[in-house]
CSV table of N, CA and C in Angstrom, one decimal:
chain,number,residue,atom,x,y,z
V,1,UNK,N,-16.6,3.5,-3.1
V,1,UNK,CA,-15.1,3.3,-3.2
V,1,UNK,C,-14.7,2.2,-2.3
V,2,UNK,N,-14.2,1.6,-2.5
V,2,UNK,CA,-13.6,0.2,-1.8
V,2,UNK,C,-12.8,0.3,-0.4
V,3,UNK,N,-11.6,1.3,-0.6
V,3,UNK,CA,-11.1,1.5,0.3
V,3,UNK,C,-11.6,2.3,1.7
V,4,UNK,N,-13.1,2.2,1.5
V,4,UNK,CA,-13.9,2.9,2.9
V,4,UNK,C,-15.1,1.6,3.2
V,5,UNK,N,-14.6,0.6,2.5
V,5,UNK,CA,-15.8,-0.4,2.9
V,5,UNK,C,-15.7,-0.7,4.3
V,6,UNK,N,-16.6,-0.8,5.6
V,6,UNK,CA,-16.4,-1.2,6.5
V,6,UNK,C,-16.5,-2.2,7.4
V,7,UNK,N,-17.3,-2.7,6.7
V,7,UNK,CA,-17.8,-4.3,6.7
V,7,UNK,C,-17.0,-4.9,6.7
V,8,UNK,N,-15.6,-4.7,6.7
V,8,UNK,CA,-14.3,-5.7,6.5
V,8,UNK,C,-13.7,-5.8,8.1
V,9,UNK,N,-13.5,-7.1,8.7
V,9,UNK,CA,-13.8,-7.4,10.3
V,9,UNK,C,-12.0,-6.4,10.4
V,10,UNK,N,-11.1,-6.6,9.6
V,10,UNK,CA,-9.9,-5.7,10.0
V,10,UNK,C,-9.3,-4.6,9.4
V,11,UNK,N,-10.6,-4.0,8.9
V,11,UNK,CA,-10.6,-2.8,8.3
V,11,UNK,C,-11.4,-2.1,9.5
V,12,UNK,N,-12.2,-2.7,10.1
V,12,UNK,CA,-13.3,-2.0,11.5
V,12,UNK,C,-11.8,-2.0,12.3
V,13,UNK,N,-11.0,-2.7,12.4
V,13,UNK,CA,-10.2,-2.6,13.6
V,13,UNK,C,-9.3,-1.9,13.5
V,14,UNK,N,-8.9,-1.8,11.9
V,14,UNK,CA,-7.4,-0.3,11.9
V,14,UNK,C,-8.6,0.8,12.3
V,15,UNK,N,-9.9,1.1,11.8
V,15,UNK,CA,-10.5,2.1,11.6
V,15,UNK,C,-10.5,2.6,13.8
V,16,UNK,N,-11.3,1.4,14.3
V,16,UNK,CA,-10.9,1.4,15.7
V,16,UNK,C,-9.8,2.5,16.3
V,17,UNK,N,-8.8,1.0,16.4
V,17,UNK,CA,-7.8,1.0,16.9
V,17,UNK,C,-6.9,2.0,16.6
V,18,UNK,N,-6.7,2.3,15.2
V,18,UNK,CA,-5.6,3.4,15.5
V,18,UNK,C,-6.0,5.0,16.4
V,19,UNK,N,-7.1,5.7,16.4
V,19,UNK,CA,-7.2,6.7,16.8
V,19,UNK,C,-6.7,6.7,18.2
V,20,UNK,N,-6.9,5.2,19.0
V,20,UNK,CA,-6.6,5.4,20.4
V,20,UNK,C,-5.0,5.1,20.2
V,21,UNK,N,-4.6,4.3,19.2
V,21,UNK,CA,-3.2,4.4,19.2
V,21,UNK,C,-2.3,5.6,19.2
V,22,UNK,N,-3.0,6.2,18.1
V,22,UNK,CA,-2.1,7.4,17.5
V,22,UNK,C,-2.8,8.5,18.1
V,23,UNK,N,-3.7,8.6,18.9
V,23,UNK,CA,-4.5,10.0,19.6
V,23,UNK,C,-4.5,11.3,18.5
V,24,UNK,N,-5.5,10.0,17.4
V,24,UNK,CA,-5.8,11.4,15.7
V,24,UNK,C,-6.8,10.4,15.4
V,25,UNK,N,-8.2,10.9,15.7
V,25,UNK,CA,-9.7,10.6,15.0
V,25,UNK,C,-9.9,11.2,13.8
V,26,UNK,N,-10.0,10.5,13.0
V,26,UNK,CA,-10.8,11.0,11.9
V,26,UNK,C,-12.0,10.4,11.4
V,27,UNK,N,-13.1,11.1,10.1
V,27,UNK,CA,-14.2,11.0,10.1
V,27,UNK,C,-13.7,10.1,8.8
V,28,UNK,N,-14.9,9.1,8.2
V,28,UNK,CA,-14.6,9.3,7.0
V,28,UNK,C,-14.2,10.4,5.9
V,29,UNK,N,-15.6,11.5,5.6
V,29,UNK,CA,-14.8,12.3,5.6
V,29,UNK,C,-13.9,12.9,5.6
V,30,UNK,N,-13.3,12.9,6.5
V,30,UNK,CA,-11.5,13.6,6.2
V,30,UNK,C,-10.8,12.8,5.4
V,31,UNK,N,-10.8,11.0,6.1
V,31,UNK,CA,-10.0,10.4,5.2
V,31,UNK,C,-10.1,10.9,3.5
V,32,UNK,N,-11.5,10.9,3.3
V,32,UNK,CA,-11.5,11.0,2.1
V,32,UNK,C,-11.3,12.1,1.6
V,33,UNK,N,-11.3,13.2,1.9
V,33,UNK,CA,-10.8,14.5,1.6
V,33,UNK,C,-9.0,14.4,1.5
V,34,UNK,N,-8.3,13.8,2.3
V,34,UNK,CA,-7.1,13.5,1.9
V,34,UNK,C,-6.6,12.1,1.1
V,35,UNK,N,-7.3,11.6,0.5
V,35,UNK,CA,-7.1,10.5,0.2
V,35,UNK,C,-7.5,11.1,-1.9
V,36,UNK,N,-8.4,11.8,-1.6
V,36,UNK,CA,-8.9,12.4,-3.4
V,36,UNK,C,-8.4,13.0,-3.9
V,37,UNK,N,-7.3,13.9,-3.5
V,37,UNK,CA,-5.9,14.3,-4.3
V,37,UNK,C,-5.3,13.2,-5.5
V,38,UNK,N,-5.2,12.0,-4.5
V,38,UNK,CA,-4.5,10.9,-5.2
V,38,UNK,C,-4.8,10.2,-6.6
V,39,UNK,N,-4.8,10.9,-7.9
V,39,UNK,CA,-5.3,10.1,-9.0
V,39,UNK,C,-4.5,9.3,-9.2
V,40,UNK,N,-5.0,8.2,-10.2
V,40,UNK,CA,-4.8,7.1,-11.2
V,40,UNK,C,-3.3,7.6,-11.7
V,41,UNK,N,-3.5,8.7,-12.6
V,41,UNK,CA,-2.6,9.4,-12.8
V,41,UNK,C,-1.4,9.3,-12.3
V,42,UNK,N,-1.7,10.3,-11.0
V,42,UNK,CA,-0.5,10.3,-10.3
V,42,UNK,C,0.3,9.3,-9.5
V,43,UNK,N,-0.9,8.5,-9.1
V,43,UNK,CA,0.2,6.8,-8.9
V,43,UNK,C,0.8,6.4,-10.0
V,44,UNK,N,0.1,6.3,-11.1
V,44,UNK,CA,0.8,5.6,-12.1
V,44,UNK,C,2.1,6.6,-12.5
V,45,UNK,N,2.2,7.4,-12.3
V,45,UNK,CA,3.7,8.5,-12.9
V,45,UNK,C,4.8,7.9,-11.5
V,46,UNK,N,4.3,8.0,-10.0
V,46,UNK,CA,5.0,7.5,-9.4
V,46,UNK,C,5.7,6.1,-9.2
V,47,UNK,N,4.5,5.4,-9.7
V,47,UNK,CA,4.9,3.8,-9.9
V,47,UNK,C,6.1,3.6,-11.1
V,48,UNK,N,5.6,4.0,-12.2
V,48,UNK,CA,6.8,4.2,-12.9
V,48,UNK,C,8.2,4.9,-12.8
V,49,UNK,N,8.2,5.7,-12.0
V,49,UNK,CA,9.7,6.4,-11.0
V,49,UNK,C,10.5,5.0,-10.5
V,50,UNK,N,9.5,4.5,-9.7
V,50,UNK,CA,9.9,3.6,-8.1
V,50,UNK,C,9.9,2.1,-8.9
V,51,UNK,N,9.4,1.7,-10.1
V,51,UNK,CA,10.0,0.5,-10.2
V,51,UNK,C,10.2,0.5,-11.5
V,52,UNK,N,10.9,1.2,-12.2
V,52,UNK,CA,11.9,1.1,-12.9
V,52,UNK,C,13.3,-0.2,-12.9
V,53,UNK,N,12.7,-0.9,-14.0
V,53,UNK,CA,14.0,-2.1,-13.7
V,53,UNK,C,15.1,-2.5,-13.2
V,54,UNK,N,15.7,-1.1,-13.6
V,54,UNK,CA,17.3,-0.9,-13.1
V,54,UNK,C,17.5,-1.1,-11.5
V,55,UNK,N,15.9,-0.2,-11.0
V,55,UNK,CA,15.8,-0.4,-9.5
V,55,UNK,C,15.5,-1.7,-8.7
V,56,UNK,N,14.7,-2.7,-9.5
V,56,UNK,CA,14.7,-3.5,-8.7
V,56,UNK,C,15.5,-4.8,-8.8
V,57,UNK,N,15.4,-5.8,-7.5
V,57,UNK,CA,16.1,-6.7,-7.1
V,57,UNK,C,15.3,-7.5,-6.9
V,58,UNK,N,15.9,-8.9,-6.9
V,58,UNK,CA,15.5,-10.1,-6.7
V,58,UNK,C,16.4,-11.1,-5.7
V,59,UNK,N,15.7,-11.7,-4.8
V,59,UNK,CA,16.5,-12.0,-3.6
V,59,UNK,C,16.0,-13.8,-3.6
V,60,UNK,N,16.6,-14.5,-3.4
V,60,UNK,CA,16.2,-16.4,-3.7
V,60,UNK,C,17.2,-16.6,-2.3
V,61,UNK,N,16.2,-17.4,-1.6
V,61,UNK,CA,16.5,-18.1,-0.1
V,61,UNK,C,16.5,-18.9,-0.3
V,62,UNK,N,17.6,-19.7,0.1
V,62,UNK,CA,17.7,-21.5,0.6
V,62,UNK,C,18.0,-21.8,-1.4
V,63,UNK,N,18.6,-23.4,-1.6
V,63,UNK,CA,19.2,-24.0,-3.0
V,63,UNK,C,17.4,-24.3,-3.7
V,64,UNK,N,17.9,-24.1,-4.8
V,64,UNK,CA,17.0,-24.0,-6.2
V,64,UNK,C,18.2,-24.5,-6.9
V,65,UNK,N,17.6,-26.0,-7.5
V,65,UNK,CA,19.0,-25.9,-8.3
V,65,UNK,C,18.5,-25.6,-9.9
V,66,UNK,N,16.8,-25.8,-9.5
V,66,UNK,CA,16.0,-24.9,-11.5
V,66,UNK,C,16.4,-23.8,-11.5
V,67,UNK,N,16.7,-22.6,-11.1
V,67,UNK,CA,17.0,-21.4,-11.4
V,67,UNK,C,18.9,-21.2,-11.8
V,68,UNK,N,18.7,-20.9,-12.3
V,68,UNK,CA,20.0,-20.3,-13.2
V,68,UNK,C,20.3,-18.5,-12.7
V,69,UNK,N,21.3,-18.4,-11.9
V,69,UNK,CA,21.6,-17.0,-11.6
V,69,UNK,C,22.5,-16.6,-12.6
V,70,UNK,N,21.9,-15.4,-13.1
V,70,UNK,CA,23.1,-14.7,-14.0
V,70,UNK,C,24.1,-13.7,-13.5
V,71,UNK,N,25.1,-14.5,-13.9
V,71,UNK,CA,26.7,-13.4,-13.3
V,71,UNK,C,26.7,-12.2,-14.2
């Protein structure tokens, strides 16, 4: 699974760093025992809640005079 690769120079350093941050070690193991609840599935049902069109926004910084804002 990807998200336990360690070989990644700032994936070794959250893996590190946070335990002495947050004074909570965990094994892989655990991570992965709380992490395998999480199906495909169930992201996908929640993704579809949380961005739903109606909900989102679009925000444009500084003049664009190619874009056309609709009133």
């Amino acid at each position: 699974m990807n998200s336990f690769r360690i070989d990644d120079p700032y994936r070794q350093g959250v893996r590190y760093a946070f335990p002495h941050l947050y004074s909570k070690e965990m094994s892989l193991e655990e991570k992965r025992v709380l992490i395998e609840p999480f199906t495909a599935e169930k992201i996908l049902k929640v993704a579809e809640k949380v961005f739903e069109p109606k909900n989102l926004n679009l925000i444009l910084v500084g003049p664009s005079p190619s874009v056309k804002i609709p009133t």
